[in-house]
Short mmCIF file of C-alpha atoms (C1' of nucleotides) in Angstrom, two decimals:
data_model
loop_
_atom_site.label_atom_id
_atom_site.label_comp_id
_atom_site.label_asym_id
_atom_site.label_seq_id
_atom_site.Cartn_x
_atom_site.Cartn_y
_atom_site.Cartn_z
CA UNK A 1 -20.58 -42.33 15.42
CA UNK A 2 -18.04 -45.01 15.92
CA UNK A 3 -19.43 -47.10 12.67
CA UNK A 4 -19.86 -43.75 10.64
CA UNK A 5 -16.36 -43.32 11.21
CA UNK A 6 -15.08 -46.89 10.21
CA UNK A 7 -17.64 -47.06 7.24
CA UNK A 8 -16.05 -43.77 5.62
CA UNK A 9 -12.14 -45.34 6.20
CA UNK A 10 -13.54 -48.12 4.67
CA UNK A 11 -15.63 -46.56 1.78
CA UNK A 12 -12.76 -44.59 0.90
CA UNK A 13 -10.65 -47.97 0.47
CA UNK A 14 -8.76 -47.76 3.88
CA UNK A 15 -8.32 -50.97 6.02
CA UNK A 16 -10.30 -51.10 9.03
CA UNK A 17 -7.46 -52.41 11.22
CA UNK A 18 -7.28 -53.47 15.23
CA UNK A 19 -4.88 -50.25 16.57
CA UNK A 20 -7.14 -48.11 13.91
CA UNK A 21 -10.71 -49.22 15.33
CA UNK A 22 -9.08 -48.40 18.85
CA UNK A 23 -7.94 -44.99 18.01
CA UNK A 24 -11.34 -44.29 17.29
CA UNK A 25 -12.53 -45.53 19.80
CA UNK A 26 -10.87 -43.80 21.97
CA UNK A 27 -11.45 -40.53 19.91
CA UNK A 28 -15.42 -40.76 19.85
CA UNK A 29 -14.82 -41.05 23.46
CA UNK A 30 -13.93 -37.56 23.79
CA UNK A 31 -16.84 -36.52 22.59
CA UNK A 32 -16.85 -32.83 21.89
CA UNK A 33 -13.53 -32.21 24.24
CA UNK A 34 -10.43 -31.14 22.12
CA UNK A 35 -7.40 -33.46 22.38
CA UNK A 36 -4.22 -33.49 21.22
CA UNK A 37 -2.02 -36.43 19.68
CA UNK A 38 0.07 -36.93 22.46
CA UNK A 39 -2.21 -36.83 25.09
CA UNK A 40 -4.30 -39.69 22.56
CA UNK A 41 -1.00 -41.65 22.15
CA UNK A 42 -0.14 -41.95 26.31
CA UNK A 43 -3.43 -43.29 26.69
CA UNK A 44 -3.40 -45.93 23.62
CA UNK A 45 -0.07 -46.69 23.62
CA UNK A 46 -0.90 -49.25 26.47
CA UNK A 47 -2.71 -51.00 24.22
CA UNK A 48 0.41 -51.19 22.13
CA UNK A 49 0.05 -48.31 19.38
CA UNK A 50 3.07 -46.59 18.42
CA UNK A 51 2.87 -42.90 18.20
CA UNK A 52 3.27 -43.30 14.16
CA UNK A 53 0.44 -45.22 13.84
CA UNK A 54 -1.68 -42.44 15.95
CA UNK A 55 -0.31 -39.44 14.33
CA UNK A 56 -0.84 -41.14 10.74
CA UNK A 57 -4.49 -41.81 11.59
CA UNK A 58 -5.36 -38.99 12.89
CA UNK A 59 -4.09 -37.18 9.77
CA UNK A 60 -5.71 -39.82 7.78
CA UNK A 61 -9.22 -39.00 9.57
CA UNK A 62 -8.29 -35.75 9.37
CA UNK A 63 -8.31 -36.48 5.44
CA UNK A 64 -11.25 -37.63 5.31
CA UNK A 65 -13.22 -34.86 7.25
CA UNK A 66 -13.64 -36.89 10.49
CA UNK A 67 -11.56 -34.92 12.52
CA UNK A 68 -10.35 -31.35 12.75
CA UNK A 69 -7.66 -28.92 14.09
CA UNK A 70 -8.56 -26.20 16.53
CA UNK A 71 -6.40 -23.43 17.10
CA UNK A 72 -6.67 -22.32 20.57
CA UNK A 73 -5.06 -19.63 22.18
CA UNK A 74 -2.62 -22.30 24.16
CA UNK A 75 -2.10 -23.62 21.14
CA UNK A 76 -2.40 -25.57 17.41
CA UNK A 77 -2.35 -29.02 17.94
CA UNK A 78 -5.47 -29.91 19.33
CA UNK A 79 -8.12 -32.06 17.63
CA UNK A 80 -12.08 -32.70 17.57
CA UNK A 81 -14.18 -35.14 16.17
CA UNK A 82 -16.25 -33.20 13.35
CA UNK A 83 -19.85 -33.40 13.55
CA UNK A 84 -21.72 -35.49 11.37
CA UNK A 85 -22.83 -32.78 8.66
CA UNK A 86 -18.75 -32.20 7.97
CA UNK A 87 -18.21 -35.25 6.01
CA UNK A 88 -19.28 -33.44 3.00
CA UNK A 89 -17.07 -30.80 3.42
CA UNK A 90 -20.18 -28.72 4.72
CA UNK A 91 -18.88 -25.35 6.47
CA UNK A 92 -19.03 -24.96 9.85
CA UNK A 93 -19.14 -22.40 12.67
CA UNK A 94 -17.82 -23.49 16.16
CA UNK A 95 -18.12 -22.19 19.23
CA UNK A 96 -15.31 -23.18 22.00
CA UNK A 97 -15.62 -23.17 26.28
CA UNK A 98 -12.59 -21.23 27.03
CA UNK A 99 -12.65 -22.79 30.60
CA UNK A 100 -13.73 -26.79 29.65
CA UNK A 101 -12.82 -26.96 26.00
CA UNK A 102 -16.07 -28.20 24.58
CA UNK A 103 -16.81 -27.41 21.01
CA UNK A 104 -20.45 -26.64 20.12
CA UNK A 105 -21.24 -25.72 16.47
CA UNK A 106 -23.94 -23.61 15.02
CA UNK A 107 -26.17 -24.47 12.92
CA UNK A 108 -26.69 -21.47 10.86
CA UNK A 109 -23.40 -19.73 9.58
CA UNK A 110 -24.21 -16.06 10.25
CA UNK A 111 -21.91 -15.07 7.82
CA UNK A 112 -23.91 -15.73 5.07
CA UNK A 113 -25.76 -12.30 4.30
CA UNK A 114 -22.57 -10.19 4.63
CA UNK A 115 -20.11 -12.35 2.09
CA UNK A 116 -21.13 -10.83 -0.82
CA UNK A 117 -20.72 -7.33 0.69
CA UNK A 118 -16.81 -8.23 2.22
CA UNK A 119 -16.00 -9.49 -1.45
CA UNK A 120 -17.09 -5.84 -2.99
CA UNK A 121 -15.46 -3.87 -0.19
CA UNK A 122 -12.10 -6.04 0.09
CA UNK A 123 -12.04 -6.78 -3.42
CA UNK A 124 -11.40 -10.30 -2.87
CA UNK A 125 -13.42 -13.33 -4.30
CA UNK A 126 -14.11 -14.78 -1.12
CA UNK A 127 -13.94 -18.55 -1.11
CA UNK A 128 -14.12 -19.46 2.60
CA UNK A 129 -14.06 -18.47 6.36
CA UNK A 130 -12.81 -19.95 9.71
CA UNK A 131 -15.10 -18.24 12.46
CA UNK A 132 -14.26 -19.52 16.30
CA UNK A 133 -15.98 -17.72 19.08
CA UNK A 134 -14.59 -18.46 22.20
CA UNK A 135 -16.76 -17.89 25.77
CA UNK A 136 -18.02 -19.68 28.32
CA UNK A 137 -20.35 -22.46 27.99
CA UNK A 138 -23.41 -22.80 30.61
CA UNK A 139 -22.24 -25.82 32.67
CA UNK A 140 -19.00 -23.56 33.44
CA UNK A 141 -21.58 -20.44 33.31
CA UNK A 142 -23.26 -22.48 36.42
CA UNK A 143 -19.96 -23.80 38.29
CA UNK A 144 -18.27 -20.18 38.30
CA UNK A 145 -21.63 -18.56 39.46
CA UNK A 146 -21.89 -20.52 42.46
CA UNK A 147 -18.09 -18.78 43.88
CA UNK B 1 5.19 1.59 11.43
CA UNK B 2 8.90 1.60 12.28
CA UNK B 3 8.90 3.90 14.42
CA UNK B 4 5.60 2.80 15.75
CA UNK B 5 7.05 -0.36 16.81
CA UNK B 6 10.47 0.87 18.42
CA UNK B 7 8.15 3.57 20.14
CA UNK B 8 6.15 1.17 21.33
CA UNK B 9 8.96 -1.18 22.65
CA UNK B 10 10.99 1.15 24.65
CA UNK B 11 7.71 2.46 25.91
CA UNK B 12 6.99 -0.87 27.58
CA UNK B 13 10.26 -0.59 28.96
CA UNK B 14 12.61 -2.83 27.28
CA UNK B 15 15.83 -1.66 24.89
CA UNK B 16 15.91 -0.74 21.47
CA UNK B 17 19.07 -2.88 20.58
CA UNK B 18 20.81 -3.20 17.17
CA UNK B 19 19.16 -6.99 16.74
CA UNK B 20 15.95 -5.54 17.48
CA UNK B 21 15.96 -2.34 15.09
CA UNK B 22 16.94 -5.05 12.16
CA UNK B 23 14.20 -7.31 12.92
CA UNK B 24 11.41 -4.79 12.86
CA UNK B 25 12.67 -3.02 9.94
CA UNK B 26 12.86 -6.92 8.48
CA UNK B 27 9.16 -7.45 9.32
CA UNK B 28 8.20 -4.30 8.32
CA UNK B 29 9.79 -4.51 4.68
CA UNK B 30 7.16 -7.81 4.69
CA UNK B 31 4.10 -5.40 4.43
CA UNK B 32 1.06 -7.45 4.64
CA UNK B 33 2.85 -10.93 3.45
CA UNK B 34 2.81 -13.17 6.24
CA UNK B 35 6.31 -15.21 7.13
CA UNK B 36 7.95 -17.73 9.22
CA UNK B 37 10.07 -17.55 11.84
CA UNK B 38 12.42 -19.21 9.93
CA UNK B 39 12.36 -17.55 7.31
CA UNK B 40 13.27 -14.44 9.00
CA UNK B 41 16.01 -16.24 10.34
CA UNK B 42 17.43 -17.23 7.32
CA UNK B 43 17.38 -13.74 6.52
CA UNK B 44 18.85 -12.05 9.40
CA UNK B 45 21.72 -14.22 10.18
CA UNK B 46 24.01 -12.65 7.25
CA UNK B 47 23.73 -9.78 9.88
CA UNK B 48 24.65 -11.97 13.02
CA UNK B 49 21.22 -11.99 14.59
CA UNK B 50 20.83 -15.85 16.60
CA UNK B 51 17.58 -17.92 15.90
CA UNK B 52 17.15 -17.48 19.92
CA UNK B 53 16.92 -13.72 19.17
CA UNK B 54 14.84 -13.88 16.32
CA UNK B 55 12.26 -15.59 18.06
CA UNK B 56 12.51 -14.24 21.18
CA UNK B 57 12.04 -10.89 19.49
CA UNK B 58 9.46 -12.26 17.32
CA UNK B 59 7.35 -13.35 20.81
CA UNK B 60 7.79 -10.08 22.72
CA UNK B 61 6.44 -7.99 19.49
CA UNK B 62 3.51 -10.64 19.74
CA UNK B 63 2.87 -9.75 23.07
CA UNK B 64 3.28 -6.29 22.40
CA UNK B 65 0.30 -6.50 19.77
CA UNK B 66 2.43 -5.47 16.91
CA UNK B 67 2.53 -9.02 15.45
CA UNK B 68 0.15 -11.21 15.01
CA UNK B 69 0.20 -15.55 14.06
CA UNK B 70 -1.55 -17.15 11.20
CA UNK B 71 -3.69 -20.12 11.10
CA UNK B 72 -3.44 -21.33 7.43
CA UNK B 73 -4.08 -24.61 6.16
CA UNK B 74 -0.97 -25.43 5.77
CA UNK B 75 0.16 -24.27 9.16
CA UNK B 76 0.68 -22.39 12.29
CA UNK B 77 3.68 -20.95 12.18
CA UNK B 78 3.14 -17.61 9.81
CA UNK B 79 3.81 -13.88 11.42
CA UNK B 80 1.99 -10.72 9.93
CA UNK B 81 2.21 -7.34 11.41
CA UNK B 82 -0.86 -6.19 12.95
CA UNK B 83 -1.73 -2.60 11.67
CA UNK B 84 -1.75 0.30 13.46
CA UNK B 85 -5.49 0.29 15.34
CA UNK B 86 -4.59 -3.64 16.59
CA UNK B 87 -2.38 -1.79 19.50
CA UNK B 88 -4.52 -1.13 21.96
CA UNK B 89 -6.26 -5.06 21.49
CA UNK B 90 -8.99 -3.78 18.94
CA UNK B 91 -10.77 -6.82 17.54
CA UNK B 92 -9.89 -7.69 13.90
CA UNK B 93 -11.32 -9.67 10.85
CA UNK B 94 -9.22 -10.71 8.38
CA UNK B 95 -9.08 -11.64 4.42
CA UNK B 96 -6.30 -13.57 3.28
CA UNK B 97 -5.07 -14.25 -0.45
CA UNK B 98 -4.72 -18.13 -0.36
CA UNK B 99 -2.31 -17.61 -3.91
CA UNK B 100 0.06 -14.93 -2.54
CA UNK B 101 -1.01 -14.58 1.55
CA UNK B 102 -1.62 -10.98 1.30
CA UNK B 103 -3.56 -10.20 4.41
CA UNK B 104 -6.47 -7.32 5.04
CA UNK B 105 -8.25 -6.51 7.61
CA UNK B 106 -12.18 -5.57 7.34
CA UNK B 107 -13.13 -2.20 8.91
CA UNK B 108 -16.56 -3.24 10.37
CA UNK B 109 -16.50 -6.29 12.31
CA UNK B 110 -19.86 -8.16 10.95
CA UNK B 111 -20.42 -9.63 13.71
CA UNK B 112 -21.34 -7.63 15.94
CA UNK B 113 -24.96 -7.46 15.46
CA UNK B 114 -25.41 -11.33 15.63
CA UNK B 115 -23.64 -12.09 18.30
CA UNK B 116 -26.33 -11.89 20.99
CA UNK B 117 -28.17 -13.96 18.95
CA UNK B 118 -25.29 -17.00 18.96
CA UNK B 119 -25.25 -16.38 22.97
CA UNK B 120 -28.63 -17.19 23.15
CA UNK B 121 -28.97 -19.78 20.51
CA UNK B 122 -25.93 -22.02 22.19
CA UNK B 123 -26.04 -21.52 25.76
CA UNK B 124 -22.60 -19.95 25.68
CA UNK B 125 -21.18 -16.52 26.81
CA UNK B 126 -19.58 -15.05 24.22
CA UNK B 127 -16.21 -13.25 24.90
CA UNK B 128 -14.53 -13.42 21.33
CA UNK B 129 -14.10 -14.57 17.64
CA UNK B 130 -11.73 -15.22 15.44
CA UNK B 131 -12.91 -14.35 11.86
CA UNK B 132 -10.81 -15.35 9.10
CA UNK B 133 -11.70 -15.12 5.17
CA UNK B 134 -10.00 -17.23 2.89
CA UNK B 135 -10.21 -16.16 -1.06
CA UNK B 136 -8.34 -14.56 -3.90
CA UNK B 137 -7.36 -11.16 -3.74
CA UNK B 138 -7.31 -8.81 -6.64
CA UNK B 139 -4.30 -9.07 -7.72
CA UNK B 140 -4.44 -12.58 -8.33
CA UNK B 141 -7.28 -12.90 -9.69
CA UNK B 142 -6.33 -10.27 -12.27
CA UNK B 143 -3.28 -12.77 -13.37
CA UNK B 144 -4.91 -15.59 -12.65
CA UNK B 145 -7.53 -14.45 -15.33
CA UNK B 146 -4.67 -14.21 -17.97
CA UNK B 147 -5.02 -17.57 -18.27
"C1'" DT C 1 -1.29 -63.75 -1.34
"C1'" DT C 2 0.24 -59.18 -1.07
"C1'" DA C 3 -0.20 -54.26 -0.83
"C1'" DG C 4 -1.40 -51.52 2.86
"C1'" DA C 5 -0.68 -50.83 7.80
"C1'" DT C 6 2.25 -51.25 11.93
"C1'" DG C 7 5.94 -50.42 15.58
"C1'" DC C 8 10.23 -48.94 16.50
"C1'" DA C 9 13.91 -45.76 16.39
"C1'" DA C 10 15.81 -42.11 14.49
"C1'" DA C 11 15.10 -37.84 11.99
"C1'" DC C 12 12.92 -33.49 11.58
"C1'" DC C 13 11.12 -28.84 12.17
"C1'" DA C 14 9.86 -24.98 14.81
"C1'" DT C 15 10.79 -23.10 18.97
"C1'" DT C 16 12.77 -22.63 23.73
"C1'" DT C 17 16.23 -22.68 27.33
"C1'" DG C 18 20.84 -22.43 29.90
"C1'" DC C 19 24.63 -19.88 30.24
"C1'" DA C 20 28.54 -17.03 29.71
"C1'" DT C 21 29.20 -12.58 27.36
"C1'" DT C 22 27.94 -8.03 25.67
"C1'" DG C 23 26.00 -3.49 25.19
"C1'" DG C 24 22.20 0.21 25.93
"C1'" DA C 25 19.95 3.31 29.20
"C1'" DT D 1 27.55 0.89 35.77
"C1'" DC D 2 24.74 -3.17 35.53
"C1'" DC D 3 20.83 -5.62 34.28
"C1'" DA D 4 18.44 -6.61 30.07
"C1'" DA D 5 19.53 -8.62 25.79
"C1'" DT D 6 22.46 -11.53 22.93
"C1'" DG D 7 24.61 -15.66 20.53
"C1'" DC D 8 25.64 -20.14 20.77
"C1'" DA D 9 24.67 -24.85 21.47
"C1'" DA D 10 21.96 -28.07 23.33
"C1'" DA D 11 17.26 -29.37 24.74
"C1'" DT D 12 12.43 -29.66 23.82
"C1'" DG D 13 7.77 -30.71 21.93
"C1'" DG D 14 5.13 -32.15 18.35
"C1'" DT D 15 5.16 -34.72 14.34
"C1'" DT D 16 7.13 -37.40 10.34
"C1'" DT D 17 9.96 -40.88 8.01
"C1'" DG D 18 12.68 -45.27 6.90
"C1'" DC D 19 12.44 -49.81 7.21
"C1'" DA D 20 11.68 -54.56 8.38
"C1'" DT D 21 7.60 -57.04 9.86
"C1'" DC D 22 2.84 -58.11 10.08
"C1'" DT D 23 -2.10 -58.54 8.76
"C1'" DA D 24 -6.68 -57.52 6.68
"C1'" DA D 25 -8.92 -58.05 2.37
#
DNA sequence: TTAGATGCAAACCATTTGCATTGGA
DNA sequence: TCCAATGCAAATGGTTTGCATCTAA
């Protein structure tokens, strides 16, 4: 995950520098937990990264499909690592814990079938779609049972 | 849809003021066009309204269900007005118009018969979605095809 | 060697808050 | 009448920019 990441800044003619191979580090760390840039500067900027340098790469990995924005409820400015498939630009449907934050994403987009259908009734040409559920996952399922 | 909204404001108890009525009729004159805060701003000062109102007023509408926020790509900070069914929390789908923002809303949610399946498939209890279609809308793809 | 990347500080944008004043029910 | 609502100005939170310095290729 971590070298996928660093080959693609490189690949894409991006220096693979100290503070940057930290940042992603510390973002593959996260695993599927949303984060936001402030919360990933305080905890690099001990290391001696200035909050430029992590708000410029996240929006360079951001660029380059490695990470995206999830709009929560609370809030816009949270981030995820994207799953492996997304570096082509492959859509993706997400599903996001309300309670924990964890991201899952599905494999099949659902929407598929009913596109064509929404174009003639809309009149749109449909080009995309964002689809988010929100619920519960099953670890937090389990936890809030047991009260 | 004016009177919709004031109705619906001084039914949850709070005053129809002069800053108010101006805003809504404001927002209202936007049809389905999303808009910034700013924006609004901009507009509404001529007629002494304060950027504290204007948002503030902006937020309670919100809460009211009478607005709702945007995520586009290139931000989070657009307004729409919700039609008229969105009061009492109904879900909604949307289409926007990435050339001119229009925004519609689809009738049928087409979700609703896969859902159980997503439940299932990711471990996750589903409570919501957010469902929004990106595209062209007639309009401008009947200009567009001038061209 | 040298353009691209960094850290710092200051700027910026959207939004919120404190507070004294005003105006609608 | 009197508390909710307002306008102003200043504060805030998240993010970006200018610039001199540094460093990976």
């Amino acid at each position: 995950m971590e070298e996928r990441m660093i080959q693609t800044l490189e690949q894409a003619g991006h220096r693979v520098t100290e503070p940057r191979s930290q940042l992603i580090k510390a973002v593959v760390a996260q695993k599927e937990r949303p984060f936001t840039g402030e919360a990933l500067y305080e905890e690099l900027k001990e290391a001696g990264l200035g909050r430029a340098t992590v708000f410029r790469t996240l929006k360079l990995l951001q660029d380059l499909g490695l990470l995206s924005r999830l709009h929560l409820p609370e809030g816009c400015q949270h981030y995820i690592v994207s799953p492996p498939e997304h570096q082509d630009g492959k859509h993706h449907d997400r599903i996001i814990c309300r309670v924990c934050g964890r991201v899952a994403y599905l494999d099949e987009c659902p929407m598929s079938e009913v596109i064509a259908d929404i174009a003639k009734a809309s009149g749109y040409k449909v080009e995309t779609h964002h689809l988010d559920f929100l619920g519960v996952c099953s670890d937090c399922l389990a936890s809030s049972d047991e009260n």
